[in-house]
Amino acid sequence: RDAALAKIADFLEAEKGAGQRQDLLGMAGAVNRFVLPQCRLAPASLATLISRTQKNMHGIVDLHGHNLGHGLYPLASFFNHSCSPNAVVSFHGQTLCVRALEDIKEGEEVTIAYVELYAPREIRQRQLEMKKGFLCQCQRCSLPADDAREAMLSDGRADVAARAREGWDAGLLEFQ
């Protein structure tokens, strides 16, 4: 089973655009220059490892939205994305915490947001495709194009996005 999963992952990594793959190979070459020759990985293998690591990194931010860096939290990488998540990620220093936003039934998937939720659908989907390599098809992204809530964000109404962010930030404060 592990071999089958590895083949699927390798296939998905190979589907990258030529430019992005070249960037990853360049990073692999740079990393290998700092490693003893007998410990170096093949550039293609290291590029794949770098890509997988990047896709599973979590941005670490404080309550004011200041980016404090990135961290790799292997267990948290098992949480899937939703633009209507039922859980939220927060940080206490370097410790990642996942807290439910609502009651979650036994067996129900726990989801978190990988992008800013108050951004218009087109921006959320573009960010997810560029940074995480998938096109979001969650319940919220599957709403009709004329859905009033999404239309307000897409129309660029700053007051709607600002109110959404204030509500989100207030909710996060409850978890601190």
Short mmCIF file of C-alpha atoms in Angstrom, two decimals:
data_model
loop_
_atom_site.label_atom_id
_atom_site.label_comp_id
_atom_site.label_asym_id
_atom_site.label_seq_id
_atom_site.Cartn_x
_atom_site.Cartn_y
_atom_site.Cartn_z
CA ARG A 1 0.00 0.00 0.00
CA ASP A 2 2.83 2.43 0.86
CA ALA A 3 4.43 1.76 -2.53
CA ALA A 4 1.13 2.56 -4.28
CA LEU A 5 0.77 5.82 -2.34
CA ALA A 6 4.36 6.75 -3.18
CA LYS A 7 3.68 6.17 -6.90
CA ILE A 8 0.59 8.40 -6.73
CA ALA A 9 2.56 11.12 -4.94
CA ASP A 10 5.36 10.88 -7.50
CA PHE A 11 2.84 11.17 -10.34
CA LEU A 12 1.26 14.25 -8.78
CA GLU A 13 4.66 15.86 -8.27
CA ALA A 14 5.60 15.18 -11.90
CA GLU A 15 2.55 17.11 -13.10
CA LYS A 16 4.07 20.43 -12.06
CA GLY A 17 4.79 23.05 -14.67
CA ALA A 18 8.30 22.95 -16.10
CA GLY A 19 9.20 26.31 -14.53
CA GLN A 20 8.10 25.29 -11.04
CA ARG A 21 9.91 21.96 -11.36
CA GLN A 22 13.10 23.79 -12.39
CA ASP A 23 12.78 26.05 -9.34
CA LEU A 24 12.50 23.00 -7.09
CA LEU A 25 15.52 21.39 -8.74
CA GLY A 26 17.44 24.63 -8.19
CA MET A 27 16.53 24.57 -4.49
CA ALA A 28 17.60 20.93 -4.32
CA GLY A 29 20.97 21.82 -5.81
CA ALA A 30 21.41 24.63 -3.30
CA VAL A 31 20.56 22.32 -0.38
CA ASN A 32 22.93 19.62 -1.63
CA ARG A 33 25.83 22.11 -1.66
CA PHE A 34 25.55 22.29 2.15
CA VAL A 35 25.43 18.52 2.67
CA LEU A 36 28.37 16.13 2.78
CA PRO A 37 28.70 14.38 -0.61
CA GLN A 38 27.99 10.94 0.83
CA CYS A 39 24.73 12.22 2.38
CA ARG A 40 23.30 14.04 -0.66
CA LEU A 41 20.01 13.01 -2.21
CA ALA A 42 19.38 12.79 -5.94
CA PRO A 43 18.19 16.25 -7.08
CA ALA A 44 14.84 14.93 -8.35
CA SER A 45 14.14 13.12 -5.05
CA LEU A 46 15.13 16.15 -3.00
CA ALA A 47 13.00 18.45 -5.21
CA THR A 48 10.00 16.17 -4.58
CA LEU A 49 10.67 16.25 -0.84
CA ILE A 50 10.92 20.06 -0.89
CA SER A 51 7.63 20.33 -2.80
CA ARG A 52 5.81 18.03 -0.40
CA THR A 53 7.21 19.94 2.56
CA GLN A 54 6.12 23.30 1.12
CA LYS A 55 2.58 22.05 0.55
CA ASN A 56 2.29 20.87 4.14
CA MET A 57 3.78 23.92 5.86
CA HIS A 58 1.59 26.05 8.10
CA GLY A 59 2.00 29.80 8.26
CA ILE A 60 2.47 30.93 11.85
CA VAL A 61 0.72 34.24 12.58
CA ASP A 62 -0.18 36.13 15.71
CA LEU A 63 -3.64 37.51 16.48
CA HIS A 64 -2.78 40.71 14.64
CA GLY A 65 -2.07 38.82 11.43
CA HIS A 66 1.69 39.32 11.61
CA ASN A 67 3.55 36.51 9.89
CA LEU A 68 5.96 34.94 12.36
CA GLY A 69 7.26 32.26 10.02
CA HIS A 70 6.33 28.78 8.87
CA GLY A 71 6.34 25.44 10.59
CA LEU A 72 5.97 21.83 9.60
CA TYR A 73 3.47 20.04 11.81
CA PRO A 74 3.13 16.48 10.44
CA LEU A 75 -0.08 15.56 12.28
CA ALA A 76 -1.77 18.83 11.27
CA SER A 77 -1.04 18.06 7.62
CA PHE A 78 -3.77 15.42 7.81
CA PHE A 79 -6.47 18.09 8.17
CA ASN A 80 -8.12 18.89 4.86
CA HIS A 81 -9.13 22.36 3.73
CA SER A 82 -12.57 23.88 3.60
CA CYS A 83 -13.63 27.48 2.99
CA SER A 84 -16.30 26.73 5.63
CA PRO A 85 -14.11 24.99 8.19
CA ASN A 86 -15.39 23.42 11.36
CA ALA A 87 -12.07 23.95 13.17
CA VAL A 88 -9.43 26.65 13.43
CA VAL A 89 -5.66 26.59 13.80
CA SER A 90 -4.07 28.90 16.33
CA PHE A 91 -0.62 29.12 17.84
CA HIS A 92 0.76 29.46 21.33
CA GLY A 93 4.36 30.29 20.56
CA GLN A 94 5.47 27.48 18.28
CA THR A 95 2.75 25.08 19.39
CA LEU A 96 -0.02 24.53 16.86
CA CYS A 97 -3.49 24.10 18.37
CA VAL A 98 -6.60 22.95 16.51
CA ARG A 99 -9.94 23.86 18.06
CA ALA A 100 -13.47 23.08 16.94
CA LEU A 101 -15.61 26.02 15.84
CA GLU A 102 -18.79 23.98 16.21
CA ASP A 103 -19.88 20.60 17.48
CA ILE A 104 -18.30 17.91 15.32
CA LYS A 105 -20.06 14.58 15.16
CA GLU A 106 -18.14 11.35 15.58
CA GLY A 107 -16.84 10.30 12.18
CA GLU A 108 -17.30 13.77 10.66
CA GLU A 109 -14.23 15.18 8.93
CA VAL A 110 -12.42 17.96 10.78
CA THR A 111 -11.47 20.72 8.33
CA ILE A 112 -9.38 23.87 8.60
CA ALA A 113 -8.83 26.82 6.28
CA TYR A 114 -5.60 27.05 4.30
CA VAL A 115 -6.41 30.55 2.99
CA GLU A 116 -8.05 33.78 4.12
CA LEU A 117 -11.77 33.06 4.33
CA TYR A 118 -12.94 36.60 3.65
CA ALA A 119 -11.26 36.67 0.23
CA PRO A 120 -13.44 36.22 -2.87
CA ARG A 121 -13.79 32.67 -4.20
CA GLU A 122 -11.58 33.34 -7.25
CA ILE A 123 -8.72 34.52 -5.04
CA ARG A 124 -9.11 31.65 -2.56
CA GLN A 125 -9.12 29.11 -5.36
CA ARG A 126 -6.12 30.69 -7.11
CA GLN A 127 -4.12 30.73 -3.85
CA LEU A 128 -4.95 27.10 -3.13
CA GLU A 129 -4.04 26.01 -6.64
CA MET A 130 -0.74 27.90 -6.58
CA LYS A 131 0.34 27.06 -3.02
CA LYS A 132 -1.27 23.71 -2.32
CA GLY A 133 -1.76 22.29 -5.81
CA PHE A 134 -5.51 21.70 -5.85
CA LEU A 135 -8.71 23.41 -6.95
CA CYS A 136 -11.06 23.80 -4.00
CA GLN A 137 -14.47 22.17 -4.46
CA CYS A 138 -15.73 22.54 -0.90
CA GLN A 139 -19.37 23.32 -0.12
CA ARG A 140 -18.76 27.09 -0.09
CA CYS A 141 -16.81 27.07 -3.37
CA SER A 142 -19.60 25.01 -4.93
CA LEU A 143 -22.22 27.69 -4.22
CA PRO A 144 -23.81 29.25 -7.33
CA ALA A 145 -21.87 32.16 -8.82
CA ASP A 146 -24.73 34.50 -7.91
CA ASP A 147 -24.77 33.53 -4.21
CA ALA A 148 -25.24 36.79 -2.30
CA ARG A 149 -22.51 36.16 0.30
CA GLU A 150 -19.87 35.32 -2.29
CA ALA A 151 -21.03 38.10 -4.62
CA MET A 152 -20.46 40.73 -1.91
CA LEU A 153 -16.86 39.60 -1.53
CA SER A 154 -16.29 39.36 -5.28
CA ASP A 155 -17.74 42.81 -5.88
CA GLY A 156 -14.90 44.21 -3.82
CA ARG A 157 -17.02 45.60 -1.03
CA ALA A 158 -14.34 46.38 1.51
CA ASP A 159 -16.85 46.76 4.33
CA VAL A 160 -18.00 43.15 3.92
CA ALA A 161 -14.46 41.79 4.00
CA ALA A 162 -13.58 44.01 6.95
CA ARG A 163 -16.63 42.85 8.93
CA ALA A 164 -15.84 39.24 8.09
CA ARG A 165 -12.25 39.63 9.25
CA GLU A 166 -13.33 41.38 12.47
CA GLY A 167 -15.75 38.54 13.24
CA TRP A 168 -13.10 35.92 12.50
CA ASP A 169 -10.52 37.71 14.65
CA ALA A 170 -13.01 38.07 17.51
CA GLY A 171 -13.68 34.35 17.33
CA LEU A 172 -9.97 33.58 17.48
CA LEU A 173 -9.59 35.71 20.58
CA GLU A 174 -12.01 33.40 22.37
CA PHE A 175 -9.52 30.56 21.92
CA GLN A 176 -6.55 32.37 23.44
#
